[in-house]
PDB file of C-alpha atoms and ligand atoms in Angstrom:
ATOM      1  CA  MET A   1      -2.016  -4.040  15.336  1.00 48.00           C
ATOM      2  CA  SER A   2      -2.372  -1.855  18.436  1.00 51.00           C
ATOM      3  CA  GLU A   3      -5.698  -0.158  19.200  1.00 75.00           C
ATOM      4  CA  THR A   4      -4.380   3.208  18.067  1.00 90.00           C
ATOM      5  CA  PRO A   5      -2.456   2.871  14.815  1.00 90.00           C
ATOM      6  CA  PRO A   6       0.845   4.773  14.624  1.00 95.00           C
ATOM      7  CA  SER A   7       0.800   8.108  12.808  1.00 96.00           C
ATOM      8  CA  VAL A   8       2.135   8.353   9.256  1.00 97.00           C
ATOM      9  CA  SER A   9       5.100  10.321  10.652  1.00 98.00           C
ATOM     10  CA  THR A  10       5.881   7.569  13.163  1.00 97.00           C
ATOM     11  CA  VAL A  11       5.650   4.891  10.469  1.00 97.00           C
ATOM     12  CA  LEU A  12       7.946   6.873   8.174  1.00 97.00           C
ATOM     13  CA  GLN A  13      10.550   7.507  10.872  1.00 96.00           C
ATOM     14  CA  ALA A  14      10.715   3.788  11.621  1.00 96.00           C
ATOM     15  CA  ARG A  15      10.510   2.434   8.067  1.00 97.00           C
ATOM     16  CA  HIS A  16      13.352   0.790   6.171  1.00 98.00           C
ATOM     17  CA  SER A  17      13.589  -1.820   3.469  1.00 98.00           C
ATOM     18  CA  VAL A  18      13.351  -5.371   4.772  1.00 98.00           C
ATOM     19  CA  ARG A  19      15.268  -8.154   3.040  1.00 98.00           C
ATOM     20  CA  ALA A  20      14.519 -11.179   5.218  1.00 98.00           C
ATOM     21  CA  PHE A  21      11.010 -12.349   6.043  1.00 98.00           C
ATOM     22  CA  LEU A  22       9.265 -14.928   8.210  1.00 98.00           C
ATOM     23  CA  PRO A  23       7.182 -17.491   6.286  1.00 98.00           C
ATOM     24  CA  ALA A  24       3.806 -16.596   7.860  1.00 98.00           C
ATOM     25  CA  PRO A  25       1.426 -15.180   5.242  1.00 98.00           C
ATOM     26  CA  VAL A  26      -0.534 -11.968   5.777  1.00 98.00           C
ATOM     27  CA  PRO A  27      -4.238 -12.805   6.325  1.00 98.00           C
ATOM     28  CA  LEU A  28      -6.225 -12.369   3.110  1.00 98.00           C
ATOM     29  CA  GLN A  29      -8.655  -9.985   4.794  1.00 98.00           C
ATOM     30  CA  VAL A  30      -5.773  -7.686   5.760  1.00 98.00           C
ATOM     31  CA  LEU A  31      -4.460  -7.793   2.187  1.00 98.00           C
ATOM     32  CA  HIS A  32      -7.869  -6.843   0.829  1.00 98.00           C
ATOM     33  CA  GLU A  33      -8.204  -3.988   3.344  1.00 98.00           C
ATOM     34  CA  VAL A  34      -4.731  -2.585   2.607  1.00 98.00           C
ATOM     35  CA  PHE A  35      -5.029  -2.787  -1.169  1.00 98.00           C
ATOM     36  CA  ALA A  36      -8.559  -1.369  -1.172  1.00 98.00           C
ATOM     37  CA  THR A  37      -7.447   1.593   0.973  1.00 98.00           C
ATOM     38  CA  ALA A  38      -4.349   2.178  -1.164  1.00 98.00           C
ATOM     39  CA  LEU A  39      -6.518   2.568  -4.241  1.00 98.00           C
ATOM     40  CA  ARG A  40      -7.631   5.931  -2.784  1.00 98.00           C
ATOM     41  CA  VAL A  41      -4.346   7.451  -4.019  1.00 98.00           C
ATOM     42  CA  PRO A  42      -4.441  10.190  -6.658  1.00 98.00           C
ATOM     43  CA  SER A  43      -3.422   9.532 -10.243  1.00 98.00           C
ATOM     44  CA  ASN A  44      -2.891  11.713 -13.271  1.00 98.00           C
ATOM     45  CA  CYS A  45      -6.399  12.679 -14.513  1.00 98.00           C
ATOM     46  CA  ASN A  46      -7.647   9.790 -12.361  1.00 98.00           C
ATOM     47  CA  ILE A  47      -6.564   7.294 -15.031  1.00 98.00           C
ATOM     48  CA  GLN A  48      -5.685   4.700 -12.333  1.00 98.00           C
ATOM     49  CA  PRO A  49      -3.261   2.983 -14.703  1.00 98.00           C
ATOM     50  CA  TRP A  50      -2.234   0.191 -12.312  1.00 98.00           C
ATOM     51  CA  ARG A  51      -2.909  -3.489 -12.525  1.00 98.00           C
ATOM     52  CA  VAL A  52      -1.306  -5.015  -9.438  1.00 98.00           C
ATOM     53  CA  TYR A  53      -0.780  -8.751  -9.039  1.00 98.00           C
ATOM     54  CA  VAL A  54      -0.037 -10.315  -5.648  1.00 98.00           C
ATOM     55  CA  VAL A  55       1.591 -13.713  -5.930  1.00 98.00           C
ATOM     56  CA  SER A  56       1.688 -16.043  -2.911  1.00 98.00           C
ATOM     57  CA  GLY A  57       1.973 -19.697  -1.892  1.00 98.00           C
ATOM     58  CA  SER A  58       3.095 -22.415  -4.283  1.00 98.00           C
ATOM     59  CA  GLN A  59       2.748 -20.105  -7.317  1.00 98.00           C
ATOM     60  CA  LYS A  60       5.188 -17.696  -5.676  1.00 98.00           C
ATOM     61  CA  GLU A  61       7.602 -20.547  -4.884  1.00 98.00           C
ATOM     62  CA  ALA A  62       7.544 -21.742  -8.497  1.00 98.00           C
ATOM     63  CA  LEU A  63       8.019 -18.198  -9.771  1.00 98.00           C
ATOM     64  CA  ALA A  64      10.998 -17.662  -7.440  1.00 98.00           C
ATOM     65  CA  LYS A  65      12.642 -20.811  -8.852  1.00 98.00           C
ATOM     66  CA  ALA A  66      12.078 -19.676 -12.435  1.00 98.00           C
ATOM     67  CA  LEU A  67      13.343 -16.142 -11.761  1.00 98.00           C
ATOM     68  CA  GLN A  68      16.446 -17.343  -9.928  1.00 98.00           C
ATOM     69  CA  ALA A  69      17.226 -19.706 -12.799  1.00 97.00           C
ATOM     70  CA  GLU A  70      17.029 -16.777 -15.251  1.00 96.00           C
ATOM     71  CA  ALA A  71      19.159 -14.490 -13.090  1.00 96.00           C
ATOM     72  CA  ALA A  72      21.739 -17.113 -12.113  1.00 95.00           C
ATOM     73  CA  GLY A  73      21.991 -18.336 -15.700  1.00 90.00           C
ATOM     74  CA  GLY A  74      23.651 -15.071 -16.660  1.00 86.00           C
ATOM     75  CA  LYS A  75      20.884 -13.917 -18.974  1.00 87.00           C
ATOM     76  CA  PRO A  76      21.066 -10.168 -19.594  1.00 94.00           C
ATOM     77  CA  PRO A  77      18.158  -8.327 -17.972  1.00 97.00           C
ATOM     78  CA  ALA A  78      15.361  -7.472 -20.420  1.00 97.00           C
ATOM     79  CA  PRO A  79      12.857  -5.283 -18.541  1.00 98.00           C
ATOM     80  CA  ASP A  80       9.620  -4.164 -20.182  1.00 98.00           C
ATOM     81  CA  PHE A  81      10.434  -0.512 -19.372  1.00 98.00           C
ATOM     82  CA  GLU A  82      13.646   1.536 -19.536  1.00 95.00           C
ATOM     83  CA  TRP A  83      15.722   0.784 -16.407  1.00 93.00           C
ATOM     84  CA  ASP A  84      19.203   1.098 -17.884  1.00 91.00           C
ATOM     85  CA  VAL A  85      20.337   4.275 -16.125  1.00 94.00           C
ATOM     86  CA  ARG A  86      23.911   4.510 -14.831  1.00 96.00           C
ATOM     87  CA  PHE A  87      23.932   6.646 -11.700  1.00 98.00           C
ATOM     88  CA  CYS A  88      26.452   9.517 -11.733  1.00 98.00           C
ATOM     89  CA  GLY A  89      28.126  11.791  -9.193  1.00 98.00           C
ATOM     90  CA  GLU A  90      26.297  12.150  -5.893  1.00 98.00           C
ATOM     91  CA  HIS A  91      23.731   9.550  -7.013  1.00 98.00           C
ATOM     92  CA  ARG A  92      26.508   7.013  -7.530  1.00 98.00           C
ATOM     93  CA  GLU A  93      27.909   7.819  -4.094  1.00 98.00           C
ATOM     94  CA  ARG A  94      24.513   7.271  -2.492  1.00 98.00           C
ATOM     95  CA  GLN A  95      24.086   4.029  -4.450  1.00 97.00           C
ATOM     96  CA  PHE A  96      27.444   2.828  -3.046  1.00 97.00           C
ATOM     97  CA  GLY A  97      26.374   3.984   0.417  1.00 97.00           C
ATOM     98  CA  ALA A  98      23.187   1.916   0.288  1.00 98.00           C
ATOM     99  CA  ALA A  99      25.075  -1.146  -0.983  1.00 97.00           C
ATOM    100  CA  ALA A 100      27.745  -0.708   1.706  1.00 97.00           C
ATOM    101  CA  ALA A 101      25.063  -0.480   4.409  1.00 98.00           C
ATOM    102  CA  LEU A 102      23.635  -3.845   3.322  1.00 98.00           C
ATOM    103  CA  TYR A 103      26.943  -5.622   2.616  1.00 98.00           C
ATOM    104  CA  GLY A 104      28.334  -4.354   5.916  1.00 97.00           C
ATOM    105  CA  VAL A 105      25.650  -6.021   8.013  1.00 98.00           C
ATOM    106  CA  ILE A 106      25.498  -9.285   6.025  1.00 98.00           C
ATOM    107  CA  GLY A 107      29.297  -9.603   5.922  1.00 97.00           C
ATOM    108  CA  VAL A 108      29.841  -9.317   2.169  1.00 97.00           C
ATOM    109  CA  ASP A 109      33.112  -7.778   1.001  1.00 96.00           C
ATOM    110  CA  ARG A 110      32.335  -5.407  -1.876  1.00 89.00           C
ATOM    111  CA  HIS A 111      35.277  -6.865  -3.835  1.00 94.00           C
ATOM    112  CA  ASP A 112      33.857 -10.393  -3.468  1.00 97.00           C
ATOM    113  CA  ARG A 113      31.851 -10.687  -6.687  1.00 95.00           C
ATOM    114  CA  PRO A 114      30.423 -14.195  -6.071  1.00 96.00           C
ATOM    115  CA  ALA A 115      29.214 -13.132  -2.612  1.00 97.00           C
ATOM    116  CA  ARG A 116      27.680  -9.989  -4.090  1.00 96.00           C
ATOM    117  CA  ALA A 117      25.985 -12.018  -6.814  1.00 95.00           C
ATOM    118  CA  ALA A 118      24.599 -14.434  -4.197  1.00 96.00           C
ATOM    119  CA  ALA A 119      23.238 -11.499  -2.182  1.00 97.00           C
ATOM    120  CA  MET A 120      21.697 -10.045  -5.351  1.00 97.00           C
ATOM    121  CA  LEU A 121      20.095 -13.387  -6.185  1.00 97.00           C
ATOM    122  CA  ARG A 122      18.066 -13.145  -2.971  1.00 98.00           C
ATOM    123  CA  ASN A 123      15.968 -10.544  -4.792  1.00 98.00           C
ATOM    124  CA  TRP A 124      14.510 -13.247  -7.027  1.00 98.00           C
ATOM    125  CA  ALA A 125      13.752 -15.474  -4.030  1.00 98.00           C
ATOM    126  CA  PHE A 126      11.669 -12.491  -2.835  1.00 98.00           C
ATOM    127  CA  PHE A 127      13.932 -12.529   0.253  1.00 98.00           C
ATOM    128  CA  ASP A 128      11.706 -15.469   1.371  1.00 98.00           C
ATOM    129  CA  ALA A 129       8.707 -13.140   1.716  1.00 98.00           C
ATOM    130  CA  PRO A 130       5.312 -14.879   1.619  1.00 98.00           C
ATOM    131  CA  HIS A 131       4.001 -12.361  -0.955  1.00 99.00           C
ATOM    132  CA  ALA A 132       5.286 -10.506  -3.989  1.00 98.00           C
ATOM    133  CA  ALA A 133       3.384  -7.667  -5.662  1.00 99.00           C
ATOM    134  CA  PHE A 134       4.001  -6.837  -9.311  1.00 99.00           C
ATOM    135  CA  PHE A 135       3.085  -3.348 -10.512  1.00 98.00           C
ATOM    136  CA  THR A 136       2.055  -3.408 -14.154  1.00 98.00           C
ATOM    137  CA  MET A 137       0.525  -0.912 -16.562  1.00 98.00           C
ATOM    138  CA  GLN A 138       0.017  -0.456 -20.265  1.00 98.00           C
ATOM    139  CA  ARG A 139       3.349   0.239 -21.923  1.00 98.00           C
ATOM    140  CA  TYR A 140       2.251   3.347 -23.820  1.00 98.00           C
ATOM    141  CA  LEU A 141       1.839   5.273 -20.553  1.00 98.00           C
ATOM    142  CA  GLN A 142       5.592   5.385 -19.885  1.00 96.00           C
ATOM    143  CA  LEU A 143       6.666   8.113 -17.426  1.00 97.00           C
ATOM    144  CA  VAL A 144       3.130   9.355 -16.756  1.00 97.00           C
ATOM    145  CA  GLY A 145       1.963   5.947 -15.574  1.00 98.00           C
ATOM    146  CA  ALA A 146       5.204   5.254 -13.700  1.00 98.00           C
ATOM    147  CA  VAL A 147       4.630   8.276 -11.453  1.00 98.00           C
ATOM    148  CA  ASP A 148       1.177   6.959 -10.532  1.00 98.00           C
ATOM    149  CA  LEU A 149       2.459   3.451  -9.837  1.00 98.00           C
ATOM    150  CA  GLY A 150       5.205   4.825  -7.590  1.00 98.00           C
ATOM    151  CA  ILE A 151       2.654   6.772  -5.570  1.00 98.00           C
ATOM    152  CA  LEU A 152       0.506   3.659  -5.204  1.00 98.00           C
ATOM    153  CA  ALA A 153       3.422   1.436  -4.200  1.00 98.00           C
ATOM    154  CA  GLN A 154       4.715   3.686  -1.428  1.00 98.00           C
ATOM    155  CA  THR A 155       1.182   4.209  -0.134  1.00 98.00           C
ATOM    156  CA  LEU A 156       0.797   0.438   0.018  1.00 98.00           C
ATOM    157  CA  ALA A 157       4.106   0.158   1.862  1.00 98.00           C
ATOM    158  CA  LEU A 158       2.941   2.697   4.456  1.00 98.00           C
ATOM    159  CA  LEU A 159      -0.423   0.980   4.965  1.00 98.00           C
ATOM    160  CA  LEU A 160       1.387  -2.331   5.386  1.00 98.00           C
ATOM    161  CA  ALA A 161       3.869  -0.780   7.833  1.00 98.00           C
ATOM    162  CA  GLU A 162       0.944   0.652   9.804  1.00 97.00           C
ATOM    163  CA  ARG A 163      -0.068  -2.965  10.412  1.00 97.00           C
ATOM    164  CA  GLY A 164       3.443  -4.174  11.248  1.00 97.00           C
ATOM    165  CA  ILE A 165       4.009  -5.642   7.784  1.00 98.00           C
ATOM    166  CA  ALA A 166       7.380  -4.998   6.167  1.00 98.00           C
ATOM    167  CA  SER A 167       8.299  -4.623   2.516  1.00 99.00           C
ATOM    168  CA  CYS A 168      11.037  -4.068  -0.017  1.00 99.00           C
ATOM    169  CA  MET A 169      10.492  -2.314  -3.348  1.00 98.00           C
ATOM    170  CA  GLN A 170      12.374  -4.140  -6.070  1.00 98.00           C
ATOM    171  CA  GLY A 171      13.384  -2.915  -9.479  1.00 98.00           C
ATOM    172  CA  ALA A 172      15.063  -6.331  -9.679  1.00 98.00           C
ATOM    173  CA  LEU A 173      11.638  -7.923 -10.084  1.00 98.00           C
ATOM    174  CA  ALA A 174      11.263  -6.170 -13.456  1.00 98.00           C
ATOM    175  CA  MET A 175      14.547  -7.465 -14.874  1.00 98.00           C
ATOM    176  CA  TYR A 176      13.447 -10.933 -16.043  1.00 98.00           C
ATOM    177  CA  PRO A 177       9.821 -10.448 -17.049  1.00 98.00           C
ATOM    178  CA  ALA A 178       9.276 -13.670 -19.027  1.00 98.00           C
ATOM    179  CA  PRO A 179       8.330 -16.051 -16.160  1.00 98.00           C
ATOM    180  CA  VAL A 180       6.240 -13.339 -14.497  1.00 98.00           C
ATOM    181  CA  ARG A 181       4.423 -12.441 -17.714  1.00 98.00           C
ATOM    182  CA  ASN A 182       3.767 -16.110 -18.285  1.00 98.00           C
ATOM    183  CA  LEU A 183       2.278 -16.640 -14.812  1.00 98.00           C
ATOM    184  CA  LEU A 184       0.191 -13.446 -14.918  1.00 98.00           C
ATOM    185  CA  GLY A 185      -0.918 -13.974 -18.508  1.00 98.00           C
ATOM    186  CA  LEU A 186      -0.043 -10.408 -19.485  1.00 98.00           C
ATOM    187  CA  SER A 187      -0.970  -9.206 -22.954  1.00 98.00           C
ATOM    188  CA  ASP A 188       1.744  -7.651 -25.141  1.00 98.00           C
ATOM    189  CA  ASP A 189       0.572  -4.092 -24.476  1.00 98.00           C
ATOM    190  CA  VAL A 190       1.133  -4.438 -20.701  1.00 98.00           C
ATOM    191  CA  GLY A 191       4.538  -4.161 -18.999  1.00 98.00           C
ATOM    192  CA  ILE A 192       5.908  -4.921 -15.535  1.00 98.00           C
ATOM    193  CA  LEU A 193       7.337  -1.751 -13.990  1.00 98.00           C
ATOM    194  CA  PHE A 194       8.694  -3.131 -10.697  1.00 98.00           C
ATOM    195  CA  GLY A 195       7.812  -5.372  -7.783  1.00 98.00           C
ATOM    196  CA  MET A 196       7.627  -5.423  -4.015  1.00 98.00           C
ATOM    197  CA  SER A 197       8.150  -8.306  -1.608  1.00 99.00           C
ATOM    198  CA  PHE A 198       6.266  -8.076   1.641  1.00 99.00           C
ATOM    199  CA  GLY A 199       5.388  -9.936   4.826  1.00 98.00           C
ATOM    200  CA  TYR A 200       6.521 -10.040   8.446  1.00 98.00           C
ATOM    201  CA  ALA A 201      10.166  -9.087   8.994  1.00 98.00           C
ATOM    202  CA  ASP A 202      12.542 -11.648  10.443  1.00 98.00           C
ATOM    203  CA  PRO A 203      13.740  -9.748  13.528  1.00 98.00           C
ATOM    204  CA  ASP A 204      16.900 -11.865  13.826  1.00 98.00           C
ATOM    205  CA  ALA A 205      18.157 -11.474  10.252  1.00 98.00           C
ATOM    206  CA  ALA A 206      21.327  -9.413   9.869  1.00 98.00           C
ATOM    207  CA  ALA A 207      20.062  -7.992   6.542  1.00 98.00           C
ATOM    208  CA  ASN A 208      17.273  -6.201   8.357  1.00 98.00           C
ATOM    209  CA  SER A 209      19.670  -4.180  10.488  1.00 98.00           C
ATOM    210  CA  ALA A 210      20.915  -2.243   7.427  1.00 98.00           C
ATOM    211  CA  ARG A 211      20.147   1.458   7.617  1.00 98.00           C
ATOM    212  CA  THR A 212      20.654   4.091   4.940  1.00 98.00           C
ATOM    213  CA  GLU A 213      21.273   7.809   5.292  1.00 97.00           C
ATOM    214  CA  ARG A 214      19.416  10.815   3.958  1.00 98.00           C
ATOM    215  CA  VAL A 215      20.738  14.136   2.751  1.00 97.00           C
ATOM    216  CA  ALA A 216      20.067  17.206   4.868  1.00 98.00           C
ATOM    217  CA  LEU A 217      16.734  18.957   4.392  1.00 98.00           C
ATOM    218  CA  ALA A 218      18.477  22.022   2.900  1.00 97.00           C
ATOM    219  CA  ASP A 219      20.134  19.850   0.204  1.00 96.00           C
ATOM    220  CA  ALA A 220      16.830  18.287  -0.848  1.00 98.00           C
ATOM    221  CA  VAL A 221      14.268  21.056  -0.449  1.00 98.00           C
ATOM    222  CA  ARG A 222      14.352  24.830  -1.047  1.00 98.00           C
ATOM    223  CA  PHE A 223      11.601  26.921   0.480  1.00 98.00           C
ATOM    224  CA  ILE A 224      11.177  29.962  -1.733  1.00 98.00           C
ATOM    225  CA  GLY A 225       9.266  33.085  -0.781  1.00 97.00           C
TER     226      GLY A 225
HETATM  227  C1  LIG B 301      11.939   1.959  -7.179  1.00 57.80           C
HETATM  228  C2  LIG B 301      12.797   1.211  -6.187  1.00 57.80           C
HETATM  229  C3  LIG B 301      13.458   0.068  -6.583  1.00 57.80           C
HETATM  230  C4  LIG B 301      14.229  -0.658  -5.668  1.00 57.80           C
HETATM  231  N1  LIG B 301      14.822  -1.831  -6.061  1.00 57.80           N
HETATM  232  C5  LIG B 301      15.455  -2.584  -5.143  1.00 57.80           C
HETATM  233  C6  LIG B 301      15.915  -3.887  -5.497  1.00 57.80           C
HETATM  234  O1  LIG B 301      15.781  -4.339  -6.635  1.00 57.80           O
HETATM  235  N2  LIG B 301      16.509  -4.633  -4.531  1.00 57.80           N
HETATM  236  C7  LIG B 301      16.660  -4.171  -3.253  1.00 57.80           C
HETATM  237  O2  LIG B 301      17.215  -4.912  -2.421  1.00 57.80           O
HETATM  238  N3  LIG B 301      16.232  -2.940  -2.888  1.00 57.80           N
HETATM  239  C8  LIG B 301      15.624  -2.148  -3.795  1.00 57.80           C
HETATM  240  N4  LIG B 301      15.105  -0.931  -3.430  1.00 57.80           N
HETATM  241  C9  LIG B 301      15.258  -0.453  -2.047  1.00 57.80           C
HETATM  242  C10 LIG B 301      16.292   0.686  -1.965  1.00 57.80           C
HETATM  243  O3  LIG B 301      17.587   0.163  -2.095  1.00 57.80           O
HETATM  244  C11 LIG B 301      16.117   1.387  -0.625  1.00 57.80           C
HETATM  245  O4  LIG B 301      14.819   1.958  -0.559  1.00 57.80           O
HETATM  246  C12 LIG B 301      17.128   2.508  -0.402  1.00 57.80           C
HETATM  247  O5  LIG B 301      18.437   1.993  -0.363  1.00 57.80           O
HETATM  248  C13 LIG B 301      16.860   3.284   0.908  1.00 57.80           C
HETATM  249  O6  LIG B 301      16.909   2.370   1.997  1.00 57.80           O
HETATM  250  P1  LIG B 301      15.657   2.146   2.962  1.00 57.80           P
HETATM  251  O7  LIG B 301      14.484   1.767   2.112  1.00 57.80           O
HETATM  252  O8  LIG B 301      16.075   1.038   3.889  1.00 57.80           O
HETATM  253  O9  LIG B 301      15.407   3.433   3.681  1.00 57.80           O
HETATM  254  C14 LIG B 301      14.356  -0.188  -4.329  1.00 57.80           C
HETATM  255  C15 LIG B 301      13.675   0.985  -3.945  1.00 57.80           C
HETATM  256  C16 LIG B 301      12.898   1.661  -4.853  1.00 57.80           C
HETATM  257  C17 LIG B 301      12.155   2.897  -4.396  1.00 57.80           C
END
């Protein structure tokens, strides 16, 4: 990290999801610092609903194997929370745009289903990241807790980016909860909302050159009064 850390605006302008990582782990002290700082985020009535688990090393390797076996075995996803939303209209177009941006740079034809499935499977290898975070909370909290966990996750991503550490949020990491629940020893009242792989980006990987677009300010925000 440079002497003067980049501003939040600079970090945000440069950020993008990273889907190929170098094997080097993030020093434990840096992890502690980032996660401790992130816990300053607000939450609804200060309930702080999160229980975050960071999985690394041989435990992460074993989990990746188990998750890939579930996903490749054709098991239907069975997330702890409701994820089964089919995007419509402009959302569907943007979903296609994001997929096209990734497939374009990694050379996957969108009509090539096996190649798409292989690219998708990389999710459950954590894109070779040295760390995977799982964001969990008690199931009864539903939408209220999910908002808080989203705020925490993006704050974490920014604090990591400030230190040159890349990440990818992954709904995919909620799809096959059984091996994760088993490793984390989660009780029945707790669910996995989503995950995030993180570490140092592989600068040479084609996947990391994918860039997505954003709608114009006027289409996203109205200033009234
Ligand atoms: C809640 C959430 C879940 C996501 N799930 C996945 C995922 O499972 N796999 C993946 O490769 N990217 C996933 N992403 C990353 C998005 O595809 C990405 O943020 C979006 O296309 C915009 O691209 P950018 O992050 O590079 O700006 C997810 C992002 C969010 C916020």
